[in-house]
CSV table of C-alpha atoms (C1' of nucleotides) in Angstrom, one decimal:
chain,number,residue,atom,x,y,z
A,1,MET,CA,-3.0,-34.6,79.7
A,2,GLY,CA,-1.5,-31.7,82.0
A,3,ASP,CA,1.9,-33.0,81.1
A,4,ASP,CA,1.4,-31.9,77.2
A,5,LYS,CA,1.1,-28.2,78.9
A,6,ARG,CA,3.5,-28.4,81.1
A,7,LEU,CA,5.9,-29.6,78.1
A,8,ARG,CA,4.7,-27.1,76.0
A,9,ASP,CA,5.2,-24.2,78.7
A,10,ALA,CA,9.2,-25.4,78.7
A,11,ALA,CA,9.6,-25.5,75.3
A,12,GLU,CA,8.8,-21.7,74.9
A,13,LYS,CA,10.6,-21.1,78.0
A,14,LEU,CA,13.6,-22.7,76.5
A,15,ALA,CA,13.2,-20.9,73.1
A,16,LEU,CA,13.3,-17.8,74.6
A,17,ILE,CA,16.3,-18.6,76.5
A,18,LEU,CA,18.0,-19.0,73.1
A,19,ALA,CA,16.4,-16.7,71.4
A,20,GLN,CA,17.6,-14.2,73.8
A,21,GLY,CA,21.5,-15.6,73.2
A,22,GLY,CA,21.4,-14.3,69.4
A,23,MET,CA,19.0,-17.6,67.8
A,24,GLN,CA,15.9,-16.4,65.8
A,25,LYS,CA,13.1,-16.4,67.7
A,26,THR,CA,11.0,-18.7,65.5
A,27,THR,CA,13.9,-20.8,64.7
A,28,ALA,CA,14.0,-21.2,68.6
A,29,ARG,CA,10.5,-22.5,68.7
A,30,VAL,CA,10.8,-25.0,65.6
A,31,MET,CA,13.6,-26.6,67.5
A,32,THR,CA,12.2,-26.5,71.1
A,33,CYS,CA,8.8,-27.5,69.7
A,34,LEU,CA,10.3,-31.1,68.2
A,35,LEU,CA,13.1,-31.6,71.4
A,36,PHE,CA,9.9,-31.1,73.3
A,37,SER,CA,7.2,-32.9,71.8
A,38,GLN,CA,6.0,-36.7,73.1
A,39,GLN,CA,6.0,-37.3,68.9
A,40,GLU,CA,8.8,-39.0,67.4
A,41,THR,CA,8.9,-36.9,64.4
A,42,LEU,CA,6.7,-33.5,63.7
A,43,THR,CA,5.8,-32.5,59.8
A,44,ALA,CA,6.2,-29.0,58.7
A,45,ALA,CA,2.0,-29.2,59.3
A,46,ASP,CA,2.2,-29.9,62.4
A,47,LEU,CA,4.3,-27.3,63.5
A,48,CYS,CA,2.4,-24.4,62.0
A,49,ALA,CA,-0.8,-25.9,63.7
A,50,GLU,CA,1.0,-25.7,67.0
A,51,LEU,CA,3.1,-22.5,66.7
A,52,GLN,CA,0.6,-21.0,64.8
A,53,ILE,CA,3.0,-19.5,62.3
A,54,SER,CA,2.9,-19.9,58.5
A,55,SER,CA,4.4,-22.6,56.1
A,56,GLY,CA,7.0,-20.1,55.1
A,57,ALA,CA,8.1,-19.2,58.8
A,58,VAL,CA,8.5,-23.3,58.7
A,59,SER,CA,10.3,-23.6,55.8
A,60,GLY,CA,12.9,-20.8,57.1
A,61,ALA,CA,13.5,-22.4,60.4
A,62,VAL,CA,14.1,-25.7,59.3
A,63,LYS,CA,16.7,-24.3,56.4
A,64,GLN,CA,18.8,-22.5,59.4
A,65,LEU,CA,18.2,-25.4,61.5
A,66,THR,CA,19.2,-28.3,59.4
A,67,PRO,CA,23.2,-27.2,58.4
A,68,SER,CA,23.6,-26.9,62.5
A,69,GLY,CA,22.5,-30.2,63.0
A,70,LEU,CA,19.7,-29.5,65.2
A,71,LEU,CA,17.0,-30.4,63.0
A,72,GLU,CA,16.9,-33.4,60.5
A,73,ARG,CA,14.2,-34.5,57.6
A,74,VAL,CA,13.4,-38.1,58.7
A,75,PRO,CA,12.4,-40.5,55.6
A,76,ALA,CA,8.3,-41.1,56.1
A,77,PRO,CA,7.5,-44.1,53.9
A,78,GLY,CA,4.0,-43.9,52.7
A,79,SER,CA,3.7,-40.2,53.5
A,80,ARG,CA,4.2,-37.2,51.2
A,81,ARG,CA,5.3,-35.1,53.9
A,82,ASP,CA,8.6,-34.6,55.1
A,83,HIS,CA,9.0,-35.6,58.7
A,84,TYR,CA,11.3,-33.8,61.0
A,85,ARG,CA,12.9,-34.8,64.1
A,86,PHE,CA,15.6,-33.2,66.7
A,87,PRO,CA,18.6,-35.7,66.2
A,88,ASP,CA,20.2,-37.7,68.5
A,89,GLY,CA,23.5,-36.5,69.5
A,90,ALA,CA,22.5,-32.6,68.4
A,91,TRP,CA,23.9,-31.2,72.1
A,92,ALA,CA,27.1,-32.2,71.3
A,93,THR,CA,27.1,-31.8,67.6
A,94,LEU,CA,25.9,-28.2,68.5
A,95,MET,CA,28.9,-27.9,70.7
A,96,SER,CA,31.2,-29.6,68.2
A,97,GLN,CA,30.6,-26.8,66.2
A,98,GLN,CA,32.1,-24.2,68.8
A,99,ASN,CA,35.3,-25.8,67.4
A,100,GLN,CA,35.1,-23.7,64.6
A,101,LEU,CA,35.0,-20.3,66.4
A,102,LEU,CA,37.5,-20.9,68.6
A,103,ALA,CA,39.4,-21.4,65.5
A,104,THR,CA,38.5,-18.7,64.2
A,105,MET,CA,39.7,-16.8,67.0
A,106,GLY,CA,42.9,-18.3,67.4
A,107,GLU,CA,43.5,-17.5,63.7
A,108,VAL,CA,42.2,-13.8,64.3
A,109,ALA,CA,44.8,-13.4,67.6
A,110,ASP,CA,47.4,-14.7,65.3
A,111,GLN,CA,47.0,-12.1,62.4
A,112,GLY,CA,46.5,-9.5,65.3
A,113,LEU,CA,50.2,-10.8,67.0
A,114,ALA,CA,51.7,-10.2,63.5
A,115,ALA,CA,50.2,-6.9,63.1
A,116,ALA,CA,51.5,-5.8,66.5
A,117,GLY,CA,54.8,-6.8,65.5
A,118,ASP,CA,56.4,-6.5,68.9
A,119,PRO,CA,54.4,-8.7,71.2
A,120,SER,CA,55.9,-6.8,73.9
A,121,THR,CA,53.3,-3.8,73.0
A,122,PRO,CA,50.2,-3.8,74.4
A,123,ALA,CA,48.1,-5.0,71.5
A,124,GLY,CA,50.8,-7.9,71.1
A,125,GLN,CA,50.1,-9.4,75.3
A,126,ARG,CA,46.4,-9.3,74.5
A,127,MET,CA,46.8,-11.0,71.2
A,128,ALA,CA,49.5,-13.5,72.8
A,129,GLU,CA,47.2,-14.4,75.4
A,130,MET,CA,43.8,-14.4,73.3
A,131,ARG,CA,46.0,-17.2,70.9
A,132,ASP,CA,47.5,-18.9,74.0
A,133,PHE,CA,43.7,-19.5,75.3
A,134,TYR,CA,41.5,-20.1,72.2
A,135,SER,CA,44.7,-23.0,71.3
A,136,PHE,CA,44.7,-24.5,74.6
A,137,MET,CA,40.1,-24.5,74.2
A,138,LEU,CA,40.6,-26.0,71.2
A,139,ARG,CA,42.8,-28.6,72.2
A,140,GLU,CA,41.2,-29.5,75.1
A,141,LEU,CA,37.1,-29.0,73.9
A,142,PRO,CA,37.4,-32.3,71.3
A,143,PRO,CA,38.3,-35.1,73.2
A,144,LEU,CA,36.1,-34.0,75.4
A,145,ILE,CA,33.0,-34.1,73.5
A,146,GLU,CA,34.4,-37.0,72.5
A,147,ARG,CA,34.5,-38.6,75.6
A,148,TRP,CA,31.2,-37.6,76.4
A,149,ARG,CA,30.0,-39.4,73.2
A,150,THR,CA,31.5,-42.7,74.1
A,151,ASP,CA,30.6,-42.5,77.5
A,152,PHE,CA,27.0,-41.4,76.9
A,153,THR,CA,26.7,-44.4,74.0
A,154,ALA,CA,27.9,-46.9,76.3
A,155,LYS,CA,25.5,-46.0,79.1
A,156,GLN,CA,23.0,-46.3,76.7
A,157,ALA,CA,24.1,-49.9,75.4
A,158,LYS,CA,23.9,-51.0,79.1
A,159,GLN,CA,20.2,-49.5,79.8
A,160,GLU,CA,19.4,-51.3,76.7
A,161,THR,CA,20.9,-54.9,77.8
A,162,HIS,CA,19.5,-54.5,80.8
A,163,GLN,CA,16.0,-54.0,79.5
A,164,ALA,CA,16.4,-56.9,77.0
A,165,ASP,CA,16.9,-58.5,80.6
B,1,MET,CA,52.7,3.3,60.4
B,2,GLY,CA,51.4,0.6,58.4
B,3,ASP,CA,50.8,-1.8,61.3
B,4,ASP,CA,48.1,0.4,63.0
B,5,LYS,CA,45.8,-0.2,59.4
B,6,ARG,CA,46.3,-3.5,59.8
B,7,LEU,CA,45.2,-3.9,63.5
B,8,ARG,CA,42.4,-1.9,63.2
B,9,ASP,CA,41.2,-3.6,59.8
B,10,ALA,CA,41.7,-7.1,62.4
B,11,ALA,CA,39.7,-5.3,64.6
B,12,GLU,CA,36.7,-4.7,62.5
B,13,LYS,CA,36.8,-8.0,61.2
B,14,LEU,CA,36.5,-9.9,64.3
B,15,ALA,CA,33.5,-6.9,65.3
B,16,LEU,CA,31.9,-8.5,62.3
B,17,ILE,CA,32.5,-12.2,63.5
B,18,LEU,CA,31.3,-11.2,66.9
B,19,ALA,CA,28.2,-9.4,65.6
B,20,GLN,CA,27.5,-12.7,63.5
B,21,GLY,CA,27.3,-14.4,66.3
B,22,GLY,CA,24.6,-12.3,68.0
B,23,MET,CA,26.8,-9.5,69.8
B,24,GLN,CA,25.8,-5.6,69.2
B,25,LYS,CA,27.4,-4.6,66.5
B,26,THR,CA,28.5,-1.3,68.3
B,27,THR,CA,29.1,-3.5,70.9
B,28,ALA,CA,31.8,-5.4,69.4
B,29,ARG,CA,33.4,-2.6,67.6
B,30,VAL,CA,33.7,-0.8,71.0
B,31,MET,CA,35.3,-4.0,72.5
B,32,THR,CA,37.7,-4.5,69.6
B,33,CYS,CA,38.8,-1.5,69.5
B,34,LEU,CA,39.8,-1.7,72.8
B,35,LEU,CA,41.5,-5.2,72.3
B,36,PHE,CA,43.7,-4.1,69.7
B,37,SER,CA,44.6,-0.9,70.6
B,38,GLN,CA,48.5,-0.4,71.1
B,39,GLN,CA,47.3,1.9,73.7
B,40,GLU,CA,46.7,0.4,77.2
B,41,THR,CA,43.2,2.4,77.3
B,42,LEU,CA,41.3,4.6,75.4
B,43,THR,CA,39.0,7.5,76.9
B,44,ALA,CA,34.9,7.4,75.9
B,45,ALA,CA,35.7,10.3,73.5
B,46,ASP,CA,39.2,8.3,72.1
B,47,LEU,CA,36.6,5.5,70.9
B,48,CYS,CA,33.6,8.4,69.5
B,49,ALA,CA,36.8,9.6,67.2
B,50,GLU,CA,38.1,6.2,66.5
B,51,LEU,CA,34.9,4.5,65.8
B,52,GLN,CA,32.8,7.4,64.7
B,53,ILE,CA,30.1,6.9,66.5
B,54,SER,CA,28.1,9.3,69.1
B,55,SER,CA,28.9,9.5,73.0
B,56,GLY,CA,25.5,7.8,73.5
B,57,ALA,CA,26.7,4.9,71.6
B,58,VAL,CA,29.7,4.5,73.8
B,59,SER,CA,28.1,4.6,76.9
B,60,GLY,CA,25.7,1.9,75.4
B,61,ALA,CA,28.3,-0.6,74.8
B,62,VAL,CA,30.3,0.1,77.9
B,63,LYS,CA,27.0,-0.8,80.1
B,64,GLN,CA,26.9,-4.2,77.8
B,65,LEU,CA,30.3,-5.0,78.0
B,66,THR,CA,31.3,-3.9,81.7
B,67,PRO,CA,28.8,-6.6,83.5
B,68,SER,CA,30.4,-9.6,81.3
B,69,GLY,CA,33.7,-8.4,82.2
B,70,LEU,CA,34.9,-7.5,78.4
B,71,LEU,CA,35.4,-4.2,79.8
B,72,GLU,CA,36.6,-2.4,82.9
B,73,ARG,CA,37.0,0.9,84.1
B,74,VAL,CA,40.5,2.3,84.6
B,75,PRO,CA,41.5,4.7,87.6
B,76,ALA,CA,42.7,7.9,85.8
B,77,PRO,CA,44.8,9.6,88.0
B,78,GLY,CA,45.3,13.2,87.2
B,79,SER,CA,42.5,12.7,84.4
B,80,ARG,CA,38.5,13.5,84.8
B,81,ARG,CA,37.7,11.3,81.8
B,82,ASP,CA,37.1,7.5,82.8
B,83,HIS,CA,39.6,5.7,81.0
B,84,TYR,CA,38.8,2.0,79.8
B,85,ARG,CA,40.8,-0.9,78.9
B,86,PHE,CA,40.3,-5.0,77.6
B,87,PRO,CA,40.5,-6.5,80.8
B,88,ASP,CA,43.6,-9.2,81.7
B,89,GLY,CA,41.8,-12.4,81.7
B,90,ALA,CA,38.5,-11.9,79.9
B,91,TRP,CA,38.3,-14.7,77.4
B,92,ALA,CA,38.7,-16.8,80.4
B,93,THR,CA,35.5,-14.6,82.2
B,94,LEU,CA,33.7,-15.0,79.3
B,95,MET,CA,33.6,-18.4,78.5
B,96,SER,CA,33.0,-19.3,82.7
B,97,GLN,CA,30.1,-17.1,81.9
B,98,GLN,CA,28.7,-19.9,79.5
B,99,ASN,CA,28.8,-22.3,82.7
B,100,GLN,CA,25.6,-20.3,83.6
B,101,LEU,CA,24.2,-21.2,80.0
B,102,LEU,CA,25.0,-25.2,80.7
B,103,ALA,CA,23.5,-24.8,84.3
B,104,THR,CA,20.6,-23.5,83.1
B,105,MET,CA,20.3,-26.0,80.0
B,106,GLY,CA,20.4,-28.7,82.9
B,107,GLU,CA,17.8,-27.2,84.9
B,108,VAL,CA,15.6,-27.1,81.7
B,109,ALA,CA,16.2,-30.2,81.0
B,110,ASP,CA,15.0,-31.8,84.2
B,111,GLN,CA,11.7,-29.6,84.1
B,112,GLY,CA,11.7,-31.3,80.8
B,113,LEU,CA,11.8,-34.5,82.2
B,114,ALA,CA,9.5,-34.0,85.0
B,115,ALA,CA,6.8,-32.7,82.5
B,116,ALA,CA,7.7,-35.9,80.2
B,117,GLY,CA,6.9,-38.5,83.0
B,118,ASP,CA,8.1,-41.4,81.8
B,119,PRO,CA,11.7,-41.4,80.6
B,120,SER,CA,11.1,-43.9,78.1
B,121,THR,CA,9.0,-41.6,76.2
B,122,PRO,CA,10.3,-39.8,72.8
B,123,ALA,CA,10.4,-36.4,74.5
B,124,GLY,CA,11.7,-38.6,78.1
B,125,GLN,CA,14.5,-40.1,76.2
B,126,ARG,CA,15.7,-36.3,74.5
B,127,MET,CA,15.5,-34.9,77.9
B,128,ALA,CA,17.7,-37.7,79.5
B,129,GLU,CA,20.4,-36.8,77.0
B,130,MET,CA,20.1,-33.1,77.1
B,131,ARG,CA,20.3,-33.4,81.0
B,132,ASP,CA,23.2,-35.9,80.8
B,133,PHE,CA,25.1,-33.8,78.1
B,134,TYR,CA,25.1,-30.4,79.8
B,135,SER,CA,25.7,-31.9,83.8
B,136,PHE,CA,28.9,-33.2,82.1
B,137,MET,CA,30.1,-30.4,80.7
B,138,LEU,CA,29.1,-28.1,83.6
B,139,ARG,CA,31.3,-30.6,85.5
B,140,GLU,CA,34.1,-30.8,83.5
B,141,LEU,CA,34.5,-27.0,81.7
B,142,PRO,CA,35.3,-24.8,84.9
B,143,PRO,CA,38.3,-27.3,86.0
B,144,LEU,CA,39.7,-26.7,82.1
B,145,ILE,CA,39.3,-23.1,82.4
B,146,GLU,CA,40.9,-22.8,85.5
B,147,ARG,CA,43.8,-25.2,84.5
B,148,TRP,CA,44.4,-22.8,81.5
B,149,ARG,CA,44.6,-19.3,84.2
B,150,THR,CA,47.0,-21.2,86.1
B,151,ASP,CA,49.1,-22.6,83.1
B,152,PHE,CA,49.2,-19.3,81.8
B,153,THR,CA,50.4,-17.3,84.6
B,154,ALA,CA,52.5,-19.3,85.2
B,155,LYS,CA,53.7,-19.3,81.9
B,156,GLN,CA,53.8,-15.5,82.1
B,157,ALA,CA,55.3,-15.6,85.9
B,158,LYS,CA,58.4,-17.4,84.1
B,159,GLN,CA,58.7,-15.2,81.3
B,160,GLU,CA,59.1,-12.3,83.4
B,161,THR,CA,61.7,-13.7,85.3
B,162,HIS,CA,63.5,-14.2,81.7
B,163,GLN,CA,63.2,-11.0,81.1
B,164,ALA,CA,64.6,-10.1,84.9
B,165,ASP,CA,68.3,-11.8,84.0
C,1,DC,C1',2.0,-37.0,32.0
C,2,DA,C1',-1.6,-35.1,34.2
C,3,DA,C1',-3.4,-33.1,38.8
C,4,DA,C1',-2.9,-33.0,43.4
C,5,DG,C1',0.0,-32.4,47.4
C,6,DA,C1',3.9,-30.5,49.5
C,7,DT,C1',7.5,-27.5,50.2
C,8,DT,C1',10.1,-23.7,49.2
C,9,DT,C1',10.8,-18.7,47.5
C,10,DC,C1',10.0,-14.0,47.4
C,11,DA,C1',7.7,-8.8,48.2
C,12,DG,C1',6.2,-6.4,51.0
C,13,DA,C1',4.1,-4.7,55.8
C,14,DG,C1',4.5,-4.9,60.6
C,15,DA,C1',7.5,-5.1,64.4
C,16,DT,C1',12.1,-4.6,66.2
C,17,DC,C1',16.2,-2.6,67.2
C,18,DT,C1',19.9,1.1,67.3
C,19,DG,C1',22.4,4.9,67.2
C,20,DT,C1',21.9,10.3,67.0
C,21,DG,C1',21.7,14.3,69.5
C,22,DA,C1',20.3,16.9,72.8
C,23,DA,C1',18.9,17.7,77.5
C,24,DT,C1',19.7,15.7,82.4
C,25,DA,C1',22.5,13.9,85.9
C,26,DC,C1',27.3,13.6,88.0
C,27,DT,C1',31.7,14.7,89.3
C,28,DC,C1',35.6,16.7,90.0
C,29,DT,C1',38.3,21.7,90.8
C,30,DG,C1',39.4,26.6,91.8
D,1,DC,C1',29.7,26.0,96.1
D,2,DA,C1',29.8,27.3,91.2
D,3,DG,C1',31.2,26.1,87.1
D,4,DA,C1',33.1,23.8,83.7
D,5,DG,C1',34.3,19.3,82.1
D,6,DT,C1',32.3,14.3,81.5
D,7,DA,C1',29.0,10.7,81.9
D,8,DT,C1',24.2,8.7,81.3
D,9,DT,C1',19.6,9.0,79.8
D,10,DC,C1',15.9,9.0,76.6
D,11,DA,C1',12.8,10.4,72.3
D,12,DC,C1',12.4,9.6,68.0
D,13,DA,C1',14.1,8.5,62.9
D,14,DG,C1',16.3,5.3,60.6
D,15,DA,C1',17.6,0.9,59.6
D,16,DT,C1',17.1,-4.0,60.0
D,17,DC,C1',15.1,-8.0,60.3
D,18,DT,C1',11.3,-11.3,60.3
D,19,DC,C1',6.9,-13.5,59.3
D,20,DT,C1',2.1,-13.8,56.0
D,21,DG,C1',0.7,-14.6,52.2
D,22,DA,C1',0.5,-15.9,47.5
D,23,DA,C1',2.7,-17.3,43.6
D,24,DA,C1',5.9,-20.4,41.9
D,25,DT,C1',8.5,-24.7,41.9
D,26,DC,C1',9.4,-29.5,42.7
D,27,DT,C1',7.6,-34.5,43.5
D,28,DT,C1',4.6,-38.2,44.1
D,29,DT,C1',1.2,-40.9,41.9
D,30,DG,C1',-3.2,-42.5,39.2
DNA sequence: CAAAGATTTCAGAGATCTGTGAATACTCTG
DNA sequence: CAGAGTATTCACAGATCTCTGAAATCTTTG
């Protein structure tokens, strides 16, 4: 099926984009491989074969992806191998983790503001703007993501009911 | 003044955070040096001295930062040297540039959806969710940033009026 | 509880990236 | 338009990172 090749190409293309954005190249490839696979789950051996990488590399990528919620182990009854998959809602999870960064940026700005002493100094003004921006984002972004989550699950539920007709 | 040391520490700390997030280490240091400086602007020579790096390194960092809107050249009357500064509204600019990425992610999802053929296949479902998420974000984020911009400039205007009293 | 199957760890080779320092190219000024 | 003062480019050395391949560890099963 030619579609598989198109999928694999799309996977590698996205991996490249993510790699340019700072993600480890192999880590990105593992992630997109799971994302674009027509299988529900893949084993480590599958990933080795598909991406032509060693088992050690897969292990490393799994280790990086799992805590970020971009990869999850799936219980595989009747198989001794671990099965991995790209979790539902992973993109929202990923975006949510930006919140941590937003909070950190806000804290740094606070410390900077304290260190600058006077808020009317050049550094003080920059810090004030920085703090204002990041506290704003930290206030607004989480509800936004939450809204998508509820909207999307509602949308899915409706679709399933429709299929059940 | 001890405050300067605290500012410099905060600068280096933030540079480290940004470096972990994928930004070039020297690029991050140049940026935070401008951000936390009590000067309005710094020259390349200032940056060399402050950060103990070569002029070539500064040039490279400037080249990376400028297109992202995290650094701007400032006309310096009476000085032959270029003066650099951290622009007002840079954080909002930075966040806005995420929009480009959001759009790209959406496009990749579209292509993936087309390649997957049937949206009910595993890959098709993942693509559908991905597309839904990123188109949502692309729709919601820009107005949010715009709102901060207007709020913040209003806030500043009020403050200035207050000072003028 | 032994043995097979699978994953993780780790040292080291190889590739990649980055900053230096010098040479080159600009750009003002007198 | 010559010359001094800056900024940029570039080749290379040094540091960093990443994957491989093999050994070690863990886990399941007969």
